[in-house]
Short mmCIF file of C-alpha atoms (C1' of nucleotides) in Angstrom, two decimals:
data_model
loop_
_atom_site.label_atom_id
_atom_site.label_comp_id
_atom_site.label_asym_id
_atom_site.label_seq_id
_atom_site.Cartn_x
_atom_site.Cartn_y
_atom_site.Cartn_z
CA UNK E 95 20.03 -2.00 25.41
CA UNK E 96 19.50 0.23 22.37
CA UNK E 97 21.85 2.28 20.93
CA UNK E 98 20.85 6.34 21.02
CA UNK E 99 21.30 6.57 17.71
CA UNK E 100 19.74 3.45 17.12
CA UNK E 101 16.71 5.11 19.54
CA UNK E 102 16.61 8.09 17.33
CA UNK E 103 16.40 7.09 14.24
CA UNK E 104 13.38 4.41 15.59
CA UNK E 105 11.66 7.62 17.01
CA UNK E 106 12.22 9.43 13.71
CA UNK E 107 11.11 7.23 11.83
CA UNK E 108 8.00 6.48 13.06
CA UNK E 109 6.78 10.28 13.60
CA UNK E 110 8.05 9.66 9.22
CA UNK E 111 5.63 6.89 8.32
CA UNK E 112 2.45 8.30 11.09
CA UNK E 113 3.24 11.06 9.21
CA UNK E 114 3.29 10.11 5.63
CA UNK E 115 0.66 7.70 6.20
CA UNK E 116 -1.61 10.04 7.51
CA UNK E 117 -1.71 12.32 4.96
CA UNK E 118 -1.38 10.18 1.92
CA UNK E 119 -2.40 6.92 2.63
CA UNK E 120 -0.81 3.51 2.79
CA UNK E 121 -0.78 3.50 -1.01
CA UNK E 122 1.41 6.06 -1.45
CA UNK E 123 3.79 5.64 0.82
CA UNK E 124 7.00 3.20 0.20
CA UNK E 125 9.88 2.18 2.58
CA UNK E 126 12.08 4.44 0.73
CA UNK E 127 9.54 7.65 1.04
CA UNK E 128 9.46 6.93 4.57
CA UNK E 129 13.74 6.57 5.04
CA UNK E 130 14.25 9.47 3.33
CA UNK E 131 11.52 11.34 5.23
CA UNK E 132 12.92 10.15 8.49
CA UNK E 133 16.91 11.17 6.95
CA UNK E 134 18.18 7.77 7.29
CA UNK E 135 19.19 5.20 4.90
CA UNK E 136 16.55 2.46 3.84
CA UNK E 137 18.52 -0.67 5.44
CA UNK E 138 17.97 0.67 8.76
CA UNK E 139 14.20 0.84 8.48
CA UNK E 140 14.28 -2.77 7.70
CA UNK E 141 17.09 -3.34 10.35
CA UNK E 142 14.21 -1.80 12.84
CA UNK E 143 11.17 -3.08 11.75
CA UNK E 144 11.79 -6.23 9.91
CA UNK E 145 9.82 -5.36 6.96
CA UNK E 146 7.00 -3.24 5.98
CA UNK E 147 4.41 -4.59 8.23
CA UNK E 148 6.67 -4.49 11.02
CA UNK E 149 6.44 -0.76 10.46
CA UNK E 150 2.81 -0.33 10.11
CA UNK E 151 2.55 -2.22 13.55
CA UNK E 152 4.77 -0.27 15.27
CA UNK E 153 3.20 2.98 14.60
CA UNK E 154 -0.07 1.63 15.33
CA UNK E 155 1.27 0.74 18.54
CA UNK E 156 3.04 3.68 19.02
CA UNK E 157 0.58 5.92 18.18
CA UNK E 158 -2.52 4.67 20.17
CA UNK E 159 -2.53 4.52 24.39
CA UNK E 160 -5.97 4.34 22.95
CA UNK E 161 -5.57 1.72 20.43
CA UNK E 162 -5.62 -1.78 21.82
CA UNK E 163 -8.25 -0.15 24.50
CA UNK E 164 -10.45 0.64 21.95
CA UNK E 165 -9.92 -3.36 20.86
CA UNK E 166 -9.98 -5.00 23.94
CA UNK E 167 -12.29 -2.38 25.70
CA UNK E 168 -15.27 -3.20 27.84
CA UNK E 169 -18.39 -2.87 27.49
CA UNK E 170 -21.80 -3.06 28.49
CA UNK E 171 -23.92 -2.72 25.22
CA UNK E 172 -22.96 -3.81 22.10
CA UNK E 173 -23.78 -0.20 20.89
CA UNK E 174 -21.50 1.12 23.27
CA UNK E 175 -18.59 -0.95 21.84
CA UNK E 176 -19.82 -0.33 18.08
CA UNK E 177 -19.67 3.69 18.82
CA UNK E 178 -16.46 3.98 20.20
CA UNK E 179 -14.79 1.54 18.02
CA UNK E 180 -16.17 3.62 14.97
CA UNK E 181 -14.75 6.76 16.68
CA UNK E 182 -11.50 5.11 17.68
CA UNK E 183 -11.34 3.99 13.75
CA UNK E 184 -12.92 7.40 12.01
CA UNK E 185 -10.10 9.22 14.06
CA UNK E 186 -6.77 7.21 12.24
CA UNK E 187 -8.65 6.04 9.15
CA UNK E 188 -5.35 5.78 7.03
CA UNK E 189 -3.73 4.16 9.57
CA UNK E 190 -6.49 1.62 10.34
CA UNK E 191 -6.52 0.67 6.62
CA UNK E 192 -2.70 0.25 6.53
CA UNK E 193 -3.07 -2.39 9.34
CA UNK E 194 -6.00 -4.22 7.84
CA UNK E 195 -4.11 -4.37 4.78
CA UNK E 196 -0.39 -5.74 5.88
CA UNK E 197 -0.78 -7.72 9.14
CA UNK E 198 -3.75 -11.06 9.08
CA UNK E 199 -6.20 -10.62 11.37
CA UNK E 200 -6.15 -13.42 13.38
CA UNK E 201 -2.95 -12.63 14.20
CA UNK E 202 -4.21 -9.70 16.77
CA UNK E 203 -4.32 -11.93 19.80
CA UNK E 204 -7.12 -9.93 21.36
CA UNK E 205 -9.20 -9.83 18.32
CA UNK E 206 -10.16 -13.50 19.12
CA UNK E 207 -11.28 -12.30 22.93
CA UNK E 208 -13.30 -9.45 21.51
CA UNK E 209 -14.92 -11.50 19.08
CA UNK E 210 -15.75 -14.04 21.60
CA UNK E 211 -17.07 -11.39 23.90
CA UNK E 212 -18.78 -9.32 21.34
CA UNK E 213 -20.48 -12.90 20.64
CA UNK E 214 -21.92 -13.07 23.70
CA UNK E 215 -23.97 -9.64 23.13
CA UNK E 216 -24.90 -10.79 19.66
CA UNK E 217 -25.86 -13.54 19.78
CA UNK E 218 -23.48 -15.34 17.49
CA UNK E 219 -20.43 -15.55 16.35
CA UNK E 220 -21.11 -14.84 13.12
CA UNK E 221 -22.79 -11.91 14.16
CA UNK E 222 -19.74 -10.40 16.05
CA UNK E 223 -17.90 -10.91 12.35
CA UNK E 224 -20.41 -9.12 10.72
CA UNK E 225 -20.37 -6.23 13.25
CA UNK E 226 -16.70 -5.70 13.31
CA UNK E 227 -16.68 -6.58 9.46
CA UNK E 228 -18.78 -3.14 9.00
CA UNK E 229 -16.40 -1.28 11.55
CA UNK E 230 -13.25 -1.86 8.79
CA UNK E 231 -11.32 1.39 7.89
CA UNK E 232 -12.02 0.11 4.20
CA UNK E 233 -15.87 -0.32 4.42
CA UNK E 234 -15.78 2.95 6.67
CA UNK E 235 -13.64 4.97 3.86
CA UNK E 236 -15.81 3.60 1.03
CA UNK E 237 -19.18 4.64 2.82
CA UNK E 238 -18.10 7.81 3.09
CA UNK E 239 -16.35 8.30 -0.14
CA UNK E 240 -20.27 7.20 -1.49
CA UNK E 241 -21.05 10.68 0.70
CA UNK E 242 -22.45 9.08 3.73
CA UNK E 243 -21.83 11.24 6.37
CA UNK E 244 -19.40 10.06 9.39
CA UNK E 245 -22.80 10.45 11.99
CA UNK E 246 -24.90 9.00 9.37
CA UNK E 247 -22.32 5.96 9.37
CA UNK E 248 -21.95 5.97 13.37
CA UNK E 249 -25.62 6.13 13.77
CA UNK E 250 -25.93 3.23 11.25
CA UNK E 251 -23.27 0.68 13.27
CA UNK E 252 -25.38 1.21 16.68
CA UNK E 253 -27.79 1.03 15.11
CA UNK E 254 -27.19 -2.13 13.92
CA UNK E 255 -25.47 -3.32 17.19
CA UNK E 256 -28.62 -2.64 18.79
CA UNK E 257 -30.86 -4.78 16.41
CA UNK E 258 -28.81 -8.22 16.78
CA UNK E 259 -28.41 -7.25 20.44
CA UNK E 260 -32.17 -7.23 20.59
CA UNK E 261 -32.37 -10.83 18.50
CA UNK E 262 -30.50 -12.63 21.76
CA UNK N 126 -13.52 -6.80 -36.57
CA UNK N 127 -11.19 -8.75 -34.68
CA UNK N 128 -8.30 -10.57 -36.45
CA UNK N 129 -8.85 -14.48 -36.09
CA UNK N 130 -5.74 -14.83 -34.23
CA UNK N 131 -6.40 -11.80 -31.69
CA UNK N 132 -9.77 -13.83 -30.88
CA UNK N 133 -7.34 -16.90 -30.45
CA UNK N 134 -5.28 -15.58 -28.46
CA UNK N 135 -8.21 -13.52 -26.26
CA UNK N 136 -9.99 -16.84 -25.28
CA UNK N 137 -6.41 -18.33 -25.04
CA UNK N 138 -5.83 -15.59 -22.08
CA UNK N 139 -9.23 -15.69 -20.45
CA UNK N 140 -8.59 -19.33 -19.89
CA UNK N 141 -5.44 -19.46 -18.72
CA UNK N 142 -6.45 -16.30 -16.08
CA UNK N 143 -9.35 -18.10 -14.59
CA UNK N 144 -7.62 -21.31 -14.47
CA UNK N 145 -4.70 -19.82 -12.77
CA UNK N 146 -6.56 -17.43 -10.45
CA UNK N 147 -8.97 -20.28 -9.31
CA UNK N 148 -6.11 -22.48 -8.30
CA UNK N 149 -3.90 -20.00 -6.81
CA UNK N 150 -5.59 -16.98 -6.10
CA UNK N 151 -4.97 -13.12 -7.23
CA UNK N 152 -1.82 -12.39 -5.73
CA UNK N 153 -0.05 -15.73 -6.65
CA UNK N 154 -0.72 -14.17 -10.83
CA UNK N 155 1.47 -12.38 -12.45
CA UNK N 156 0.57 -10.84 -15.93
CA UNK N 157 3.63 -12.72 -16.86
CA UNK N 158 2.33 -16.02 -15.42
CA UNK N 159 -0.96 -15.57 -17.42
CA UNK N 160 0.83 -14.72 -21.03
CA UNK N 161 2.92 -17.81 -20.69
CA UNK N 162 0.45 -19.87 -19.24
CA UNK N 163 -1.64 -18.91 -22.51
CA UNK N 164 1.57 -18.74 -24.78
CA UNK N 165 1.50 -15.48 -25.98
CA UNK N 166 3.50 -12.79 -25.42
CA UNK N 167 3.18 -10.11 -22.26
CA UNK N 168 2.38 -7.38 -24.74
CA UNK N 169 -0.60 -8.87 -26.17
CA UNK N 170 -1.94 -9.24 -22.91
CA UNK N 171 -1.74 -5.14 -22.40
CA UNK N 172 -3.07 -4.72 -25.58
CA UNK N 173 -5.74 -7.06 -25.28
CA UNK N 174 -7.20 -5.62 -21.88
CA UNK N 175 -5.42 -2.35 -21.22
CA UNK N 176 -4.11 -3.74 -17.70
CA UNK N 177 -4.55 -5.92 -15.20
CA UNK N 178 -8.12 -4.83 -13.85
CA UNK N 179 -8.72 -4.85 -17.75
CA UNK N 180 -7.90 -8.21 -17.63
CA UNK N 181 -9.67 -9.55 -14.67
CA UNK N 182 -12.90 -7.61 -15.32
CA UNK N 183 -12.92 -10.07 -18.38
CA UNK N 184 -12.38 -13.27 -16.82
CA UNK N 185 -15.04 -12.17 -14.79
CA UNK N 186 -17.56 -10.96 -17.72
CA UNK N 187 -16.94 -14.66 -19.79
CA UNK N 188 -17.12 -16.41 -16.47
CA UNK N 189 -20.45 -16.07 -15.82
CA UNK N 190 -23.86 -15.57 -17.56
CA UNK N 191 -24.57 -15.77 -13.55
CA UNK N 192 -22.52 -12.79 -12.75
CA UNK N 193 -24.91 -10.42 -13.38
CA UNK N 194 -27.78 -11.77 -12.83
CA UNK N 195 -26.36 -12.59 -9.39
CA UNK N 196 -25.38 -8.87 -8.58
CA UNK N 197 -28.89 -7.43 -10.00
CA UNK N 198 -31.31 -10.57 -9.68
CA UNK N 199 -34.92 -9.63 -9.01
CA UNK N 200 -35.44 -10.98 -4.95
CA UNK N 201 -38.68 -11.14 -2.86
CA UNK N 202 -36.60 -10.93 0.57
CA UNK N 203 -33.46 -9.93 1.36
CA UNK N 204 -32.98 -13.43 3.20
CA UNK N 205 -33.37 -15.05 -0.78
CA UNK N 206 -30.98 -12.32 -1.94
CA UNK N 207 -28.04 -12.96 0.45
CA UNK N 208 -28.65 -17.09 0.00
CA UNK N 209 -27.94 -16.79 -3.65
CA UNK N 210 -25.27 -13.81 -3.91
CA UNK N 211 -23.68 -15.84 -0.91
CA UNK N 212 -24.10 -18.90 -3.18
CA UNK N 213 -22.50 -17.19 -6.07
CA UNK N 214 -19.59 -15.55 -4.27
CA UNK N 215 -18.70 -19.14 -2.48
CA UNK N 216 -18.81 -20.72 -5.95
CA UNK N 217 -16.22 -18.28 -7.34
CA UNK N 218 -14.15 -16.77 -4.42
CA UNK N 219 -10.96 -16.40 -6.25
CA UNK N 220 -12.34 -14.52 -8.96
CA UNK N 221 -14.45 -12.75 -7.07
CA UNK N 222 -12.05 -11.70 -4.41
CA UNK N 223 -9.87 -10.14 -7.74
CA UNK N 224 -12.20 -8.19 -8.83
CA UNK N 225 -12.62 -6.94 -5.20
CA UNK N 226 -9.17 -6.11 -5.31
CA UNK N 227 -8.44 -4.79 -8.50
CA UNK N 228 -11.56 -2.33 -9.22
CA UNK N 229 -13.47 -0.01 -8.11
CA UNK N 230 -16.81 -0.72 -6.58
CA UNK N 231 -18.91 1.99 -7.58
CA UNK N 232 -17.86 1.97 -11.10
CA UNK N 233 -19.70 -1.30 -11.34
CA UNK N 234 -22.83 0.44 -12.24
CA UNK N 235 -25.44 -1.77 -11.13
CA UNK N 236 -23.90 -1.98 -7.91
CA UNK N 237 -26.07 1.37 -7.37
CA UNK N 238 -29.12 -0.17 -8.50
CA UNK N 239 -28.67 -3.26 -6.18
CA UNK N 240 -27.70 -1.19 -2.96
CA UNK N 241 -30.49 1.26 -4.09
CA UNK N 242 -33.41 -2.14 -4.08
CA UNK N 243 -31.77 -3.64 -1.10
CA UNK N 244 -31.82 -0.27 0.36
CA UNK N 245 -35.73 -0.56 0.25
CA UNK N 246 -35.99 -4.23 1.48
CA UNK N 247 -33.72 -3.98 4.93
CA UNK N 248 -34.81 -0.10 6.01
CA UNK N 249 -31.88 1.79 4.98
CA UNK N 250 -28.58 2.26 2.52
CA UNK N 251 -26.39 1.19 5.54
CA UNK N 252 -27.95 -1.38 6.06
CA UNK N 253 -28.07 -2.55 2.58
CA UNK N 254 -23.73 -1.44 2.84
CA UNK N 255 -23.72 -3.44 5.82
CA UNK N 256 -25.17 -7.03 3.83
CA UNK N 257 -23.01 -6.79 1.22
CA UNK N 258 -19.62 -5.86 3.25
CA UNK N 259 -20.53 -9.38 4.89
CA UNK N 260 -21.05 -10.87 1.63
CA UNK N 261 -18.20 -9.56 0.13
CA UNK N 262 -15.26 -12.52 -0.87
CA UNK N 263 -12.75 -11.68 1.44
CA UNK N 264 -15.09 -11.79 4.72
CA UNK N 265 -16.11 -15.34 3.26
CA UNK N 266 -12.57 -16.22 2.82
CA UNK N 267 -11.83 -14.91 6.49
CA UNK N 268 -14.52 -16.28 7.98
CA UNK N 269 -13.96 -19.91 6.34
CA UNK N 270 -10.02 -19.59 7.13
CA UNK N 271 -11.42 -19.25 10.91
CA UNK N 272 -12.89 -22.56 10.48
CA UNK N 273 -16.48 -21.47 10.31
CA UNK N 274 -18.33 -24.10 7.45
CA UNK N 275 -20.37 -22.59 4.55
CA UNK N 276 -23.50 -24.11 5.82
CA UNK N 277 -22.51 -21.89 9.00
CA UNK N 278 -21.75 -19.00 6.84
CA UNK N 279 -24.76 -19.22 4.76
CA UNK N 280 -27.56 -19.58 7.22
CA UNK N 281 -25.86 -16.31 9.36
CA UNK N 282 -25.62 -14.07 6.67
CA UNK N 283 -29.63 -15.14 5.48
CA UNK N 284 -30.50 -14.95 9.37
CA UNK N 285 -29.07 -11.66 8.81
CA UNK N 286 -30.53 -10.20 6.09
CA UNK N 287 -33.64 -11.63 7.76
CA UNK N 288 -33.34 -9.84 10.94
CA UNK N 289 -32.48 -6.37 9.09
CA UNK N 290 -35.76 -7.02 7.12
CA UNK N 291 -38.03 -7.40 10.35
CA UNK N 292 -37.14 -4.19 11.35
CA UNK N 293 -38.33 -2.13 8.82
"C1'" DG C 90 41.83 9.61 27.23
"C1'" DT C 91 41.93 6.00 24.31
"C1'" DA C 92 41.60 1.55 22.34
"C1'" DG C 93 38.73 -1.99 20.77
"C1'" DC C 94 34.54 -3.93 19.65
"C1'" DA C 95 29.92 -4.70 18.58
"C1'" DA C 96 26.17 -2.50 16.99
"C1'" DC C 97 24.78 0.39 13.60
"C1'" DC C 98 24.54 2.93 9.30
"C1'" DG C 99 23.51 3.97 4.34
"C1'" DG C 100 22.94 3.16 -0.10
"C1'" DA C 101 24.25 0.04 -3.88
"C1'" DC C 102 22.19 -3.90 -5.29
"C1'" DC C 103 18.62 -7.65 -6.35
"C1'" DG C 104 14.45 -9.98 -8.19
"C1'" DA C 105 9.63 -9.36 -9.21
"C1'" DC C 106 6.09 -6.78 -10.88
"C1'" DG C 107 3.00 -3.81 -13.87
"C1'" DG C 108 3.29 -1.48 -17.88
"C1'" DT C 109 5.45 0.53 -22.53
"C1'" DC C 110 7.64 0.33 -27.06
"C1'" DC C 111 8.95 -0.95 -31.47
"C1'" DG C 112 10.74 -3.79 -35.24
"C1'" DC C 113 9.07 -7.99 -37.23
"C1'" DT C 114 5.17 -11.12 -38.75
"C1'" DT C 115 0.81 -12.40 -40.56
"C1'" DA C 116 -4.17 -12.39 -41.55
"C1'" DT C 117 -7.01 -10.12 -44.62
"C1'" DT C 118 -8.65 -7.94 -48.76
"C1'" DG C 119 -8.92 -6.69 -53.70
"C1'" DC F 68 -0.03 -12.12 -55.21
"C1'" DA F 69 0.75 -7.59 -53.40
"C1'" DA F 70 -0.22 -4.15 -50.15
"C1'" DT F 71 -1.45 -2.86 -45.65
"C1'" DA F 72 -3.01 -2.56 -41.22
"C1'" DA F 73 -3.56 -5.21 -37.32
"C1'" DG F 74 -1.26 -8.03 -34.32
"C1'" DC F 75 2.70 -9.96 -32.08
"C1'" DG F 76 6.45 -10.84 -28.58
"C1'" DG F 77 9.88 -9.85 -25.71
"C1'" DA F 78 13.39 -6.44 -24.56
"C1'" DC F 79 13.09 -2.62 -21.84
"C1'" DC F 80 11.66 0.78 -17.99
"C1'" DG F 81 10.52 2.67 -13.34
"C1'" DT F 82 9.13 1.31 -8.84
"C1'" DC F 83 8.84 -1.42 -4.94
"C1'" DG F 84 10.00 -4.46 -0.99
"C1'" DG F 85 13.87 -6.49 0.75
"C1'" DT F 86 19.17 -7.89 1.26
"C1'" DC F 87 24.10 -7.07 1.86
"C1'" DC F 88 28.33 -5.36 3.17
"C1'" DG F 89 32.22 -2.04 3.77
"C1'" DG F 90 32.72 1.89 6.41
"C1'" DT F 91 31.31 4.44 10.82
"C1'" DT F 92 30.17 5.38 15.56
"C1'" DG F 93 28.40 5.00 20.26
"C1'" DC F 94 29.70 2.47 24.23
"C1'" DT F 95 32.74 0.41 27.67
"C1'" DA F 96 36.90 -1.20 30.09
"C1'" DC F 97 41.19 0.04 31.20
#
DNA sequence: GTAGCAACCGGACCGACGGTCCGCTTATTG
DNA sequence: CAATAAGCGGACCGTCGGTCCGGTTGCTAC
C-alpha cells in the first residue's frame, strides 16, 4: 500500500511533467524542472519513477484511457486505423515524441500485435513498418513544421493506407 | 589560409570521428573521446567545427563524394531512387543516423530539391515525406534490430516506392 | 494517545557532457 | 632572426540525469 503522501506527490507530479511537457516539449523539460514544478524534492521523482523514462511512461499511461486503445485498437480498414492513430497522435504530439524518444519500441508489448495485424491489411510486414513509421510524432511534427497542414497530413496517411491495402 | 598544423590536426579529427562513430555509434562519442582519440586538445575541436553538429556535418562532407550525389542523384523511377539512397544509407548507418540526430533536416538545402523531384515521381509531397521517413537510418536500424535482412529491407522499400509510383 | 518503525522526503552530491576561455606555443613571413 | 597572428590544450563552467543519506512523517499496534 502507498503512502498518501507518497500518492500525492505521484499525482502531482505527473499533472508537473503532462504539464511541462505539453507546453514545452521533451527538450526542455529536465527532472529537476519537473520536481520543482510538482514542489517536491528531485530524489523522490526518481524514488517514483525510476528514472526519466519511467516518467514519460507513466504519464503516457496516465494520461490516455485512449492511449493503448488507439495502439491496440481494431479495425476494419487499414485507413480506419491510419486516421485515428494520426488523430490519437496529432492530439498529444509532445507527449508522443517524448515516448518515441526515451522508451525502445519493441519494448511496447502490443506494438508487436498491431504490427502483425496491421500486416495482415498490408500486405507485408514491412509495409505495416512503413505505415506506422509515417504515423511518428517526429515525422508528424516535422511535416507540419514544413507547413503541411494537419488534414493535408491525415488525408496523406489514408491515403496511403488505402494504396498498400489495395496492393494485397 | 590554413596553418599546416590546423590542416593536421582537421584530418587528424575527421578520422578519428568517423572511425569512432562507425564502430560505436553517435551516442557512444563524446567530443572528448574524439580529441583524444585524434590527440589534440578539446578546444581545437570547438574551434575547428564550432560544435558538435559542426563536427559531424564534416565527417559527413569528407566521407563521401557519394553523399551528395546520393541525396540529389538524377533517377528515372522512384523504385531506382530508393534502391540506391537505401544502398547508401545501409553502407553508412552510423554516420548517417548522426547527422539525423544532430541537424536539422531542412537546412540541408537540397533536401528541398529532392522531396520537390520525388514529389513529381510518386504523386504528391507526402508521399515523397513518406519514402524518405522509411529510408531514413534509424527506421533501417529498427527494422534490422527486428531481425528483418537488408535484402528484405531493400526490395520493400523499392516495392514501395514502386507502388506509390503506379498510382500517379 | 503514544511509541516505534518503515516508508518517505529533499537536496547535497556525483560523473559525464557540450561548450568557453585564456595564457602559452609555434608556424609563417619579411 | 624577430615579430605576430594563428593555433593550441586543458582547466573551467553550467546543466543534466541519477545516487545517497540524515532527518521527517504517515501508519499501526498497543
Amino acid at each position: 500500500m502507498e503512502r498518501a503522501d507518497a500518492a500525492r506527490n505521484r499525482a502531482a507530479l505527473l499533472a508537473a511533467a503532462t504539464d511541462l511537457i505539453r507546453e514545452r516539449g521533451i527538450d526542455a523539460v529536465s527532472i529537476d524542472d519537473v520536481a520543482a514544478s510538482a514542489g517536491v524534492g528531485k530524489g523522490t521523482v526518481f524514488r517514483r519513477f525510476g528514472d526519466k523514462a519511467g516518467l514519460i511512461q507513466a504519464v503516457v499511461d496516465s494520461t490516455a484511457a485512449s492511449w493503448h486503445q488507439a495502439a491496440s485498437l481494431e479495425f476494419r480498414t487499414a485507413g480506419e486505423f491510419a486516421g485515428q492513430l494520426f488523430d490519437h497522435v496529432l492530439a498529444s504530439l509532445p507527449l508522443v515524441i517524448a515516448v518515441e524518444r526515451t522508451s525502445v519500441r519493441s519494448c511496447e508489448g502490443n506494438f508487436q500485435l498491431t504490427v502483425d495485424r496491421l500486416a495482415r491489411v498490408v500486405g507485408s510486414t514491412f509495409n505495416a513498418h512503413a505505415l506506422l513509421a509515417v504515423l511518428r510524432g517526429e515525422q508528424i511534427a516535422f511535416l507540419l513544421d514544413q507547413g503541411m497542414t494537419a488534414d493535408e497530413i491525415r488525408a496523406g496517411v489514408i491515403s496511403l493506407a488505402d494504396t498498400l491495402s489495395a496492393g494485397v
